[in-house]
XYZ file of C-alpha atoms in Angstrom:
640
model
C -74.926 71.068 76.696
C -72.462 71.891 79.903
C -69.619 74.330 79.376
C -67.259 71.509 80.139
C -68.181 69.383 77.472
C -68.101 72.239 74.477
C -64.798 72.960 75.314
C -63.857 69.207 75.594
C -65.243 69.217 71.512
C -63.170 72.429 70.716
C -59.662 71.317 71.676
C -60.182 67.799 70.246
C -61.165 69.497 66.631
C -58.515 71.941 67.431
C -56.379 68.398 68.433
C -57.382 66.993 65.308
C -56.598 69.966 62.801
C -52.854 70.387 64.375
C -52.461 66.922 63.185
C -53.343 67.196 59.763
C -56.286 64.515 60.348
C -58.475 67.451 58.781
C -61.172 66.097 56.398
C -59.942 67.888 53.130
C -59.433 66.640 49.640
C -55.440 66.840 50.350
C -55.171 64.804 53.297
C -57.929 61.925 51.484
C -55.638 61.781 48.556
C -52.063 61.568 50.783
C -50.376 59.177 52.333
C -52.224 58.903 55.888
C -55.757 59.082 54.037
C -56.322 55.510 56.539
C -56.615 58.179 60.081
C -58.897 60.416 58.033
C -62.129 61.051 60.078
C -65.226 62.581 58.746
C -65.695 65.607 60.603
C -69.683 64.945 61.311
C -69.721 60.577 61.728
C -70.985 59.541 64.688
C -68.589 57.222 66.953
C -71.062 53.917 65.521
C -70.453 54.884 62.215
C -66.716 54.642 62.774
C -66.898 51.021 64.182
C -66.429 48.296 61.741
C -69.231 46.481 61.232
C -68.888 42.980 61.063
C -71.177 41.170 57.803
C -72.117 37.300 57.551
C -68.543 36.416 56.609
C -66.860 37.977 59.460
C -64.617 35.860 61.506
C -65.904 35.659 65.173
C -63.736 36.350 67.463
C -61.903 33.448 68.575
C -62.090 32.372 72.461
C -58.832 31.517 74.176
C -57.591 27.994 74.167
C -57.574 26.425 76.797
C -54.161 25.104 78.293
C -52.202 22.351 77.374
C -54.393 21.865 74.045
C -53.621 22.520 70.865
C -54.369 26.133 68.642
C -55.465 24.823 65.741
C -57.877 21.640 66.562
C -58.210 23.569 70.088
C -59.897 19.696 71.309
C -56.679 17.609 71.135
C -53.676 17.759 73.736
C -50.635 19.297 72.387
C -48.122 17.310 71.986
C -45.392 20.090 70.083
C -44.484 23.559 70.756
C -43.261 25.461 68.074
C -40.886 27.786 69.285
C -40.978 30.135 66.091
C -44.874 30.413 66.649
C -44.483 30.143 69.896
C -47.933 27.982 69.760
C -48.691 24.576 70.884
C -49.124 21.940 68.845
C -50.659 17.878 68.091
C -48.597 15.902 65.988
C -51.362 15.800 63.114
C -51.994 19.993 63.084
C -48.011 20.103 63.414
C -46.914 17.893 60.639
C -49.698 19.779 58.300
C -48.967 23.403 59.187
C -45.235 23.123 58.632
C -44.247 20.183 55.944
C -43.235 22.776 53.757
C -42.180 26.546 53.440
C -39.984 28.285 55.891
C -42.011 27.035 58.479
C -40.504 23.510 57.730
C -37.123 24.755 59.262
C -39.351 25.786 62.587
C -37.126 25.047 65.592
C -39.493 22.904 68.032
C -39.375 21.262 71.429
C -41.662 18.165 72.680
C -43.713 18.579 75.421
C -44.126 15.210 76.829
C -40.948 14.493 77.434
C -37.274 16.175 78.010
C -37.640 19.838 76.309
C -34.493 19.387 74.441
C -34.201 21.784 71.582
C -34.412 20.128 67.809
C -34.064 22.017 64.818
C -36.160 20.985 61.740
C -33.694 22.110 58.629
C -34.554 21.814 55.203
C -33.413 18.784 54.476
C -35.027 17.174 57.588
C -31.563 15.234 58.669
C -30.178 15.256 61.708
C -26.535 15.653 62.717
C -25.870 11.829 62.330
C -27.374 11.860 58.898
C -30.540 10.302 59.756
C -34.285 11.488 59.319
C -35.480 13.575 61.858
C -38.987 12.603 61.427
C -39.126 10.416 58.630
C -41.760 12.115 56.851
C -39.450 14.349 54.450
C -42.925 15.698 51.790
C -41.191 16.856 48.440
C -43.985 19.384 46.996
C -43.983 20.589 43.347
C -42.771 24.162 42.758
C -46.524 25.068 41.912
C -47.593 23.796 45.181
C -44.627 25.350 47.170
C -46.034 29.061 45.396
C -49.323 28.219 46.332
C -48.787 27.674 49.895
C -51.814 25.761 50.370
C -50.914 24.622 54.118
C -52.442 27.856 55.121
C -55.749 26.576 53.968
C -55.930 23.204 55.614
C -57.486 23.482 59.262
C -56.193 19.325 60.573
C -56.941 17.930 64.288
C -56.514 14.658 65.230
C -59.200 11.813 65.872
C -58.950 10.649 69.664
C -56.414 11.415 72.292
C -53.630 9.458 70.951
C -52.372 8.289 67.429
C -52.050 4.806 68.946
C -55.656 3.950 68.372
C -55.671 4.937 64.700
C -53.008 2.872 64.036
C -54.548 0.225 65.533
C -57.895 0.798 63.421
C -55.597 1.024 60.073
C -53.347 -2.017 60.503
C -53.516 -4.849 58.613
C -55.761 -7.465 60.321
C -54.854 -10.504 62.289
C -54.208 -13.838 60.006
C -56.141 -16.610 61.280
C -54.171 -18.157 64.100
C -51.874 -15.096 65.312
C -52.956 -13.730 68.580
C -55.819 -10.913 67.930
C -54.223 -8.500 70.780
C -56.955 -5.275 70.716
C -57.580 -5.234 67.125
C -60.973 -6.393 66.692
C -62.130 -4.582 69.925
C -61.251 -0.996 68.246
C -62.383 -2.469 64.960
C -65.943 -3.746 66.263
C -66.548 -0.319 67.482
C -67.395 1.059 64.348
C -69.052 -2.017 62.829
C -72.783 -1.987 62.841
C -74.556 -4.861 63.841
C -76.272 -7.245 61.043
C -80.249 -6.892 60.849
C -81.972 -9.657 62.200
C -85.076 -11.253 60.195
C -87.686 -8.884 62.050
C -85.469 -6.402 61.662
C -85.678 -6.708 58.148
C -89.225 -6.568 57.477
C -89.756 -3.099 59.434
C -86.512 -2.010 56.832
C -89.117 -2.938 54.520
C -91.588 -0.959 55.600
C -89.018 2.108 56.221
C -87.804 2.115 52.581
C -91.579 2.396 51.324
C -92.306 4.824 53.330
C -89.203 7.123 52.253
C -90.118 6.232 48.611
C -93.330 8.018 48.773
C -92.330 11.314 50.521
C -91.434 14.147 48.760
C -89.547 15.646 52.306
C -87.259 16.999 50.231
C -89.062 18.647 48.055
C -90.897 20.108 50.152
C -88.110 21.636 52.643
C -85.154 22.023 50.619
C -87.121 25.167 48.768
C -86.638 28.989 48.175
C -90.701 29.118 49.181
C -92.940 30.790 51.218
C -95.999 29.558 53.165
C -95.808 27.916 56.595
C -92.254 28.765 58.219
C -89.358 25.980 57.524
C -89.385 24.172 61.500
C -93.235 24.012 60.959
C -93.536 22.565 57.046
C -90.293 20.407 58.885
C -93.065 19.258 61.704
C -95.309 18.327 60.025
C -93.253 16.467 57.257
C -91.533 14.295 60.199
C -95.280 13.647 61.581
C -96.494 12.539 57.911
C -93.878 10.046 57.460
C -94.322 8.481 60.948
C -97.859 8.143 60.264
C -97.171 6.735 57.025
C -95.282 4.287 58.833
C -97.811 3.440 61.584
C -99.803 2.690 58.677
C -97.577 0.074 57.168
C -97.006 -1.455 60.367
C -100.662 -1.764 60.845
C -100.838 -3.474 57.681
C -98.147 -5.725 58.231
C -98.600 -7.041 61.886
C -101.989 -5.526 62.672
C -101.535 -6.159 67.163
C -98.166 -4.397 67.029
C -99.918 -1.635 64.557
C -102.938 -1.447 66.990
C -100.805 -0.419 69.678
C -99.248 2.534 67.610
C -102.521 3.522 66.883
C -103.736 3.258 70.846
C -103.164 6.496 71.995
C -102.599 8.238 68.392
C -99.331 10.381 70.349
C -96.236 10.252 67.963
C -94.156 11.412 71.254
C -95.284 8.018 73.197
C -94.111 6.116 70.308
C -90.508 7.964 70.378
C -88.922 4.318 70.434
C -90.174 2.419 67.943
C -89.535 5.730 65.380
C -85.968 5.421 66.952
C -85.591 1.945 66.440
C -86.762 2.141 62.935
C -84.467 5.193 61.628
C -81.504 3.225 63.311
C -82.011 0.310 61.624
C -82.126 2.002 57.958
C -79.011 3.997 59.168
C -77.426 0.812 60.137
C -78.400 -0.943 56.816
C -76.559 1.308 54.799
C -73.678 1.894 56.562
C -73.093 -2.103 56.092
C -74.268 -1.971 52.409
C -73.490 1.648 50.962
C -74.742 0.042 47.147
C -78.403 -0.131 48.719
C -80.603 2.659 49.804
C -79.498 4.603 47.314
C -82.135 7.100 46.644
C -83.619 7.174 50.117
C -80.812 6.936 52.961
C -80.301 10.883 51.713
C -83.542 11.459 52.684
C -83.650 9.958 55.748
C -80.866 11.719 57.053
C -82.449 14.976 56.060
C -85.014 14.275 58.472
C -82.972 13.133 61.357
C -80.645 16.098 60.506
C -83.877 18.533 60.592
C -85.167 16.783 63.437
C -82.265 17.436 65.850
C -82.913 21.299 65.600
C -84.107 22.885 69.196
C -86.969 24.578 67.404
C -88.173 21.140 65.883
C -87.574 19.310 68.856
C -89.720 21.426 70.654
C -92.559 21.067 68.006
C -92.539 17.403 67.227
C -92.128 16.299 71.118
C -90.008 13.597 70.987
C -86.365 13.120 69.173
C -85.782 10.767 65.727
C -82.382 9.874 66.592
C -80.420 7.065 68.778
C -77.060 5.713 68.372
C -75.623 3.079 66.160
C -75.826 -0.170 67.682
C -72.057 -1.919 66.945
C -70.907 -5.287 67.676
C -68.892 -3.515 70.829
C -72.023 -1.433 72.017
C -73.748 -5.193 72.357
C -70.850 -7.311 73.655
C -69.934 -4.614 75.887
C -73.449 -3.727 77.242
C -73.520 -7.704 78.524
C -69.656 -7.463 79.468
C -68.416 -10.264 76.726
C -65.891 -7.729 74.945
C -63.105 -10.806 75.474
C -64.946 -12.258 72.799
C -63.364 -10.208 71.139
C -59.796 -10.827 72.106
C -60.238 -14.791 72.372
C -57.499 -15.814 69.165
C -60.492 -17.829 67.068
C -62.262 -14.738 65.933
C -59.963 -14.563 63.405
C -60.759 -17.999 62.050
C -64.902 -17.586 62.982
C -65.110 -14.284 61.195
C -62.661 -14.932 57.932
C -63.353 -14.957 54.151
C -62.982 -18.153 52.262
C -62.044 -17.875 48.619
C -62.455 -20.214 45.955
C -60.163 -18.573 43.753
C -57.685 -21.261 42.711
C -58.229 -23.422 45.488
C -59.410 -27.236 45.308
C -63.265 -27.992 46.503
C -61.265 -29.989 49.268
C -59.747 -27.095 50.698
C -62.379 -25.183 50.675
C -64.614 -27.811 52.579
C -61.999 -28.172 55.221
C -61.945 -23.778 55.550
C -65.212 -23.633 55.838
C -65.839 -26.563 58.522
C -62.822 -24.838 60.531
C -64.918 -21.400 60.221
C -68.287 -23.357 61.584
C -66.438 -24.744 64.535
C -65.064 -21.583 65.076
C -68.122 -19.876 65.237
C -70.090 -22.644 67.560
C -67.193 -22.452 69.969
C -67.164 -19.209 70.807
C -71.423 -18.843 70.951
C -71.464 -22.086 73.363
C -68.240 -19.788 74.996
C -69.310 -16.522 75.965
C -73.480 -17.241 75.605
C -74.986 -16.048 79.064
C -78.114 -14.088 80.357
C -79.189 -11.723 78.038
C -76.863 -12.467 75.383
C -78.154 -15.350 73.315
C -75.931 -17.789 70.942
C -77.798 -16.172 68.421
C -76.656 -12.985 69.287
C -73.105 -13.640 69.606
C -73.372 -15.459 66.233
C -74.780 -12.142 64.797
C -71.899 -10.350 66.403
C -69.176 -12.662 64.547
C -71.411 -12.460 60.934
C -71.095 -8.410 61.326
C -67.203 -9.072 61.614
C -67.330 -10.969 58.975
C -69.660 -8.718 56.538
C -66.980 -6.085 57.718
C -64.294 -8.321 55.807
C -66.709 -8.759 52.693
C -66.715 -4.994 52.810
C -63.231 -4.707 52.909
C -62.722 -7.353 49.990
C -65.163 -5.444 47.517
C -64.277 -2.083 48.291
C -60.663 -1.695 49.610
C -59.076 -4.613 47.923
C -59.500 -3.040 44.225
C -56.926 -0.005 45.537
C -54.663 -2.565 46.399
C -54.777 -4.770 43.002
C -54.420 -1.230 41.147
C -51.408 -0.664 42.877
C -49.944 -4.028 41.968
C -50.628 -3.631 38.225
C -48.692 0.234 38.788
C -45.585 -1.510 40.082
C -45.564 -4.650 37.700
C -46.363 -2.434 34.543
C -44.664 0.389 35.137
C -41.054 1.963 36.119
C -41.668 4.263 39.212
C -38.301 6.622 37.693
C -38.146 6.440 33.948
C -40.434 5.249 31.309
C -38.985 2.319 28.970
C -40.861 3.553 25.835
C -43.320 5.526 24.425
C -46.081 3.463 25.575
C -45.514 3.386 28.957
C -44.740 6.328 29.795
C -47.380 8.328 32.181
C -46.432 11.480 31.302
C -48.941 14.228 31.085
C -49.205 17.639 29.512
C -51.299 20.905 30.643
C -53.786 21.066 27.641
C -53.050 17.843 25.807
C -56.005 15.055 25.857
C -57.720 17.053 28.391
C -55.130 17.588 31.181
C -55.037 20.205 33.551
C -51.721 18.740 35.385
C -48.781 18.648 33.869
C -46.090 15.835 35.257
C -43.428 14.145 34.632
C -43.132 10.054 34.118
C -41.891 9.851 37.949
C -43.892 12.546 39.125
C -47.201 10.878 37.758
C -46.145 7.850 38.778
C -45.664 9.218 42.494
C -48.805 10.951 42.106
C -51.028 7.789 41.349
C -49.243 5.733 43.854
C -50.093 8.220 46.521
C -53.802 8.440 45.412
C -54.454 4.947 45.536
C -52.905 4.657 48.659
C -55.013 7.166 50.166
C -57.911 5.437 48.955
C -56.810 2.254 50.187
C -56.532 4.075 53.924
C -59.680 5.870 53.192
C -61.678 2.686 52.588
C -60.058 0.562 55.230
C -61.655 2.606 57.790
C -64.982 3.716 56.015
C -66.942 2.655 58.890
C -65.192 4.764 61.215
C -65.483 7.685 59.159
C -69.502 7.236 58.558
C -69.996 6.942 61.584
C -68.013 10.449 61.890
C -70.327 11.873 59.124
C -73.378 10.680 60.759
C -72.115 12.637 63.784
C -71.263 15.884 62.130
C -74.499 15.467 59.836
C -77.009 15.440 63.163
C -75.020 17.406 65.474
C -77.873 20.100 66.574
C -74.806 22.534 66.950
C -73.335 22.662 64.119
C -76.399 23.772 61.631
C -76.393 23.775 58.151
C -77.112 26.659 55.628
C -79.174 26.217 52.132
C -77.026 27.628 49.047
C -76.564 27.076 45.261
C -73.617 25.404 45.237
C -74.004 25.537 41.252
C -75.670 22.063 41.329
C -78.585 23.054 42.724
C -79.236 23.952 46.343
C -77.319 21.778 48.497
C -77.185 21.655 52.049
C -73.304 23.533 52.864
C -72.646 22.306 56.762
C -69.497 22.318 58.274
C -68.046 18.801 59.331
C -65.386 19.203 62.118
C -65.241 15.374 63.119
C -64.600 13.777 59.913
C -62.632 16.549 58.647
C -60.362 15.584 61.788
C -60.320 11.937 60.830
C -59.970 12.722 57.224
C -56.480 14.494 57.969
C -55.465 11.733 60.588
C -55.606 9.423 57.430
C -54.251 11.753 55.050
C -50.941 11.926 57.638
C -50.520 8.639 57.682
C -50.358 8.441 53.951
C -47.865 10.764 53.311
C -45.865 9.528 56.418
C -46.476 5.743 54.865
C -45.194 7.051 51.096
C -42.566 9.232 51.931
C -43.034 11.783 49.633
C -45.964 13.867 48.296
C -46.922 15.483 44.776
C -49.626 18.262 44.541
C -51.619 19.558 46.916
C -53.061 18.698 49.945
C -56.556 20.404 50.351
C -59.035 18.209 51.849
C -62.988 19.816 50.792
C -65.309 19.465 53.182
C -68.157 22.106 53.795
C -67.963 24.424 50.742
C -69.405 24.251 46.881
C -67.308 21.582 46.320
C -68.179 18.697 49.131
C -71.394 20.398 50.608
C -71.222 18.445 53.672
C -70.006 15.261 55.438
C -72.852 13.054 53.409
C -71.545 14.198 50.114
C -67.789 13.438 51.426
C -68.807 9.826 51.938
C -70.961 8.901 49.036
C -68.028 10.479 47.545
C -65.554 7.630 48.743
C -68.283 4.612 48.436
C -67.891 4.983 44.835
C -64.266 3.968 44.696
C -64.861 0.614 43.891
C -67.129 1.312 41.066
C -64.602 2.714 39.295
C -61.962 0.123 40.204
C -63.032 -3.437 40.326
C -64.817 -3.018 36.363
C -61.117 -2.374 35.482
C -59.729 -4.954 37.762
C -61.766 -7.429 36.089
C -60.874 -6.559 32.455
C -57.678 -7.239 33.735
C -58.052 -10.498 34.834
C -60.741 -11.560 31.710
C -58.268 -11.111 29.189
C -55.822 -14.352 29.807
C -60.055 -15.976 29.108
C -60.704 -13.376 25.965
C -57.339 -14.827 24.117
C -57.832 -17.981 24.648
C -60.800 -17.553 21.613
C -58.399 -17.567 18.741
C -60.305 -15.168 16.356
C -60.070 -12.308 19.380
C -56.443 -13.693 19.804
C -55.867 -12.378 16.382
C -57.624 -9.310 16.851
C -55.664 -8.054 20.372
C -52.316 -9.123 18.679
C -53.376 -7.294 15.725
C -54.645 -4.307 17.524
C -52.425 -4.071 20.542
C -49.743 -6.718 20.167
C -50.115 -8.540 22.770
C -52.687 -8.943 25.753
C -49.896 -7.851 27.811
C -49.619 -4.446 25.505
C -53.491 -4.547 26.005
C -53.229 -4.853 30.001
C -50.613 -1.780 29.638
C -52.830 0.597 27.414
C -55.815 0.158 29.768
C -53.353 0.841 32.883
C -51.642 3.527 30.796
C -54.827 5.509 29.743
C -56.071 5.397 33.445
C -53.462 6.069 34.972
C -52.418 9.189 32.779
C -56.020 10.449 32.102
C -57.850 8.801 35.403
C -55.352 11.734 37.392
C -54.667 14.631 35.335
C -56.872 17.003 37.199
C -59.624 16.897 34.793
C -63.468 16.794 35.808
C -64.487 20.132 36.716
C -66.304 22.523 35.395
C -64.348 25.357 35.448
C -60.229 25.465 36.897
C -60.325 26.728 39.454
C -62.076 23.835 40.998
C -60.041 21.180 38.940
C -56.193 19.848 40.104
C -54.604 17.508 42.377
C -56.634 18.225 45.430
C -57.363 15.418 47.470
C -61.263 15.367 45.887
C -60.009 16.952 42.750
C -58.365 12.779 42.304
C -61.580 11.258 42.237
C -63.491 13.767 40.052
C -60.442 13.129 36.937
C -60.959 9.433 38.047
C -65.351 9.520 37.302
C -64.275 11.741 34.286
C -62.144 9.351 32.907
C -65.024 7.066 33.015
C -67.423 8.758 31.070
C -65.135 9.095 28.406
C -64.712 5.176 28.223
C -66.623 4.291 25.218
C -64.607 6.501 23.248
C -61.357 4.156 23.816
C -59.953 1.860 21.488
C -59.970 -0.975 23.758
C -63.648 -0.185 25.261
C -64.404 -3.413 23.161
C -62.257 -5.624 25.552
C -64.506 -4.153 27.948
C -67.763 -5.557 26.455
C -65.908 -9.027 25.975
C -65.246 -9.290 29.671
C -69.020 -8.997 30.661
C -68.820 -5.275 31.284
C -72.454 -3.557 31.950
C -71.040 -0.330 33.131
C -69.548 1.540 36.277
C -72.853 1.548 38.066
C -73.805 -2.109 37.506
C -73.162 -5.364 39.219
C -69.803 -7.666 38.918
C-alpha cells in the first residue's frame, strides 16, 4: 500500500477518535450511538440496502403537472407545500387537518392569493369552495388523507361531468352526452357473434388455466406452463369451430400456426370481454379466467413464446360510428326517443303502444339517416340497441341506489329520530357493530354510501373498461400472494384507482359533508386487483333490488286478510313493517361489520359494502325474513 494512503487511514481514525465516534460500549449506549461506525465495516456494508419494500426513488415531475398523479396538469399550487396541484389530488390531500387552512393560488388564471380557513368562508360569508367535509373526531386522529394516492381521469373535469349527468329526456336537445357516453358502451353481439361466444364459454369451462398457473409448484417455468396453457385453449377452440362450421374450421386447421390465426383468437376473446361487460350476471365463473389469460398473455416473455398477442380493444358504439365518420348520430335529438326504456308500470296498454311505435320510428329514421358505405342499417340499429341495453343496465343496477335513498328520506328524519323505532343509531359492540354513530351521523353516513354507489354504477362501463386496462397493462405486472383467501393475484391499478377518486370527489362535493373515512382499496389483501374492485361493485344490485321489491310486495301481501292480521299483529302496520326492514338495513347493512378481523372492518369506502353482504347473510335470522318469502324471495343471488 503507498505511504500516502496509510497516512490518509491514520489521521481519519485519529479524525474519528477526537470526535468521540470511537466504537466503544459508551459511545453505543449514548446519545449519538446513530454516527457510530464499526471500526473494521467495509464502505458497502455501511450503505443501506434497499429490500423488496423499499420505495424507489422517485423521478422528477415533469413541469406544469401535478406531484401526486404526476399524469394530470396542475391546476393548484399550494403555497404551504409549495407543490403543484389537480383539483382532484388537491381537494383529497387537504379536506381536513391543518392542511385544510393551506393558503393556495390558481394557476390558470390571475395568481391572486386565497386563504382556505377552517371554516372554508370567505370574507363575504360565502363558501370558498363549496365542498366544506365535516370528518368524525376518529377520522380527524387517524389522518387517513395521507394514505389516499387520487389523480384525476382525463385532462379536464368537464368530461366527467358530462359522463355522470343525468341523461337527456326524450325530446331535449342531446348536446355531447351520448357521444362521451357511447364511448364506453360496448357494442351488442350480433347472431354469429353469438355462436363463437358459445364456443368460447365451452372452451373456458373445460380448462383448468388456473389451476394450473396460479400454483406454489415446480416443473416447467411459469411463462412456459403459461405457453402452452394459451396454445391448449386455442386449440381447444379450433376444435369447436371445426365442429361447428367445418370450412371456417378447415381453414384454422390449414396451416396448423396459432400466430397466423392471431385474429380470429382476437376476435373471439373480445367478444367474451364485450359480453360481460354488457351483462356482468353472465360469465360468471369463466370471464375470471379469461382475463387471466389475456393478463398472462400480455407479458414480454409470453409474447415472445406464443408469437402472436390475445388482446384487441373493445369495440364501442363510438369506435364504430366514428371509424365510418357517423358520430352526429349521435348528437341528432331522436336518440333519446330511439334508444329509451318503456315501462309498463302503471301505465295503460294504450300508452304503451303509442311509446313504443314512437321508439320504432325513431329507430328507422335515423338507420335510413346516417346508413352509408360500410355502415349498414343493421349496424346503426345495433349501435342504438347497445344505447339502449346501456339504459336497461342503468335501470337494474343503478336505479335500486336511488329507490333506497327515497325510502331513507320518506322513513326517516335526517337530524333526530322520532322514536325508538326509527332511530338508526348504532353502538360499538352492540348487535355486531364496529361503528358507533349517532341518529344524524348514521343517517349522513348511509346517505353518502348510497350515493356513492349510485355514481359508482352510473358509470360502471367507464370504469371496466379502466379495469380491463390496468388488468392487461404489460407494465404494470402482478405479484402472486396469500391474501388470506387464498392466493390472489395483488396488481396495482393506477387507472381506475384515478377514476375511482374522480367519483368519490364528486360525491362528497354533491353531499356536502362526509362521515368516516375515505380510503379507497385497490391493490392490497383487501381488493387484490382492479377485477376484484369491479365484481365488487356489480353486486350492488343484488343486495338492493330483493329489498326494493319487499318493499313494494307488501301493499299485495296485506291485501290477503289472514297475513293482514299477522303484519298488524307482528309489526303494526305494513308501514311499521316497511320501517323495520329499512331500519335493520340501514343500522346493521353500515355498521362496519363483515371482516374478519378489525383492522380490516369500518367505514372505508369497501369496508360499506362488506357490512352491506354481511347483513345479508344474517337475513334469515330476522323477524320479518318471512315477508321476504311472501314476496317471491329466492335469495340475493337469484333472479327478480
Amino acid at each position: 500500500m503507498p505511504p500516502g494512503n496509510t497516512v490518509s487511514s491514520e489521521e481519519a481514525e485519529t479524525k474519528r477518535e477526537s470526535s468521540g465516534n470511537t466504537f466503544s460500549l459508551e459511545n453505543i449506549l449514548g446519545a449519538d450511538h446513530e454516527n457510530i461506525e464499526h471500526p473494521t465495516a467495509s464502505k458497502e456494508a455501511l450503505t443501506p440496502a434497499g429490500g423488496w419494500d423499499e420505495e424507489t426513488v422517485q423521478t422528477r415531475v415533469a413541469q406544469g403537472f401535478c406531484v401526486e398523479c404526476e399524469d394530470q396538469p396542475a391546476q393548484v399550487f399550494c403555497e404551504t407545500c409549495s407543490d403543484n396541484f389537480c383539483e382532484v389530488c388537491f381537494a383529497a390531500q387537504h379536506r381536513k387537518g391543518s392542511r385544510k387552512r393551506h393558503a393556495t393560488r390558481p394557476l390558470a388564471g390571475p395568481h391572486d392569493k386565497r386563504a382556505k380557513t377552517e371554516e372554508g368562508k370567505a370574507a363575504n360569508g360565502h363558501a370558498v369552495n363549496g365542498d366544506e367535509m365535516h370528518i368524525d373526531d376518529a377520522a380527524e386522529e387517524d389522518s387517513d388523507a395521507e394514505l389516499e394516492q387520487p389523480a384525476e381521469q382525463a385532462s379536464s373535469s368537464a368530461k366527467i361531468d358530462i359522463v355522470l349527468s343525468a341523461q337527456p329526456t326524450p325530446g331535449s336537445a342531446v348536446g355531447e352526452w351520448f357521444v362521451e357516453r357511447s364511448k364506453f358502451i360496448p357494442l351488442r353481439l350480433t347472431l354469429q357473434e353469438r355462436k363463437f361466444l358459445r364456443l368460447l364459454e365451452a372452451a373456458l369451462n373445460v380448462s383448468e388455466y388456473t389451476d394450473k398457473i396460479d400454483t406454489l409448484g415446480f416443473g416447467l417455468s411459469k411463462a412456459k406452463r403459461i405457453v402452452q396453457q394459451i396454445r391448449e385453449l386455442c386449440a381447444i377452440l379450433s376444435g369447436l369451430v371445426l365442429s361447428a362450421d367445418y370450412k371456417q374450421g378447415q381453414e384454422l386447421f390449414q396451416d396448423r400456426d396459432f400466430a397466423s390465426n392471431e385474429d380470429f383468437y382476437q376476435n373471439i376473446f373480445e367478444l367474451g370481454r364485450r359480453h360481460k361487460i354488457m351483462n356482468p350476471d353472465k360469465m360468471r365463473s369463466t370471464y375470471g379466467k379469461l382475463i387471466y389469460i389475456l393478463q398472462d398473455s400480455q407479458t414480454p416473455e409470453v409474447k415472445d413464446l406464443l408469437g402472436f398477442s390475445c388482446v384487441k380493444p373493445i369495440k364501442t358504439v363510438h369506435s364504430v360510428l366514428k371509424e365510418h365518420d357517423a358520430l352526429d348520430l349521435l348528437r341528432d335529438d331522436l336518440v333519446s326517443v330511439a334508444t329509451k326504456e318503456i315501462y309498463s308500470d302503471g301505465r295503460t296498454r294504450r300508452e304503451i303502444q303509442r311509446d313504443i311505435k314512437s321508439k320504432e320510428r325513431a329507430i328507422e329514421s335515423l338507420a335510413d339517416k346516417y346508413a352509408r358505405h360500410g355502415l349498414s342499417e343493421e349496424q346503426v340499429r345495433q349501435c342504438l340497441y347497445s344505447i339502449g341495453d346501456n339504459h336497461a343496465f342503468l335501470r337494474a343496477n343503478r336505479d335500486p341506489c336511488e329507490r333506497m335513498i327515497a325510502h331513507l328520506t320518506k322513513h326517516f328524519n335526517a337530524t333526530q329520530a322520532q322514536d325508538n323505532k326509527r332511530s338508526l343509531a348504532i353502538k360499538n359492540g352492540k348487535g355486531g357493530a364496529r361503528l358507533t354513530h349517532d341518529h344524524s351521523k348514521q343517517y349522513a353516513y348511509v346517505l353518502q354510501s348510497l350515493t356513492l354507489w349510485r355514481e359508482i354504477l352510473h358509470d360502471m362501463f367507464h370504469l371496466w373498461m379502466l379495469a380491463e386496462a390496468d388488468l392487461l397493462n404489460e407494465n404494470v405486472p402482478y405479484r402472486l400472494r396469500d391474501t388470506g383467501q387464498g392466493l390472489n393475484r395483488v396488481q396495482a391499478a393506477p387507472k381506475t384507482s384515478r377514476m375511482m377518486h374522480a367519483i368519490l370527489n364528486r360525491a362528497q362535493r354533491s353531499i356536502g359533508s362526509w362521515v368516516g373515512s375515505s380510503v379507497i382499496h385497490m391493490g392490497d389483501h383487501n381488493v387484490p386487483n382492479a377485477l376484484m374492485f369491479i365484481d365488487k361493485y356489480s353486486q350492488v344490485y343484488r343486495i338492493l333490488l330483493p329489498i326494493c321489491n319487499t318493499l313494494e310486495q307488501i301493499p299485495r301481501i296485506v291485501e290477503n286478510p289472514a297475513l293482514r292480521s299477522y303484519i298488524d299483529d307482528e309489526f303494526g302496520s305494513f308501514d311499521g313493517l316497511a320501517r323495520e326492514i329499512l331500519g335493520d338495513f340501514f343500522r346493521h347493512g353500515f355498521d362496519g361489520s363483515g371482516a374478519g378481523n378489525y383492522f380490516d372492518a369500518g367505514s372505508c369506502i369497501d369496508g360499506r359494502l362488506t357490512s352491506a353482504w354481511n347483513w345479508c347473510s344474517t337475513l334469515e335470522k330476522k323477524r320479518f325474513f318471512p315477508i321476504f318469502l311472501l314476496s317471491g324471495f329466492i335469495g340475493f343471488d337469484g333472479d327478480w
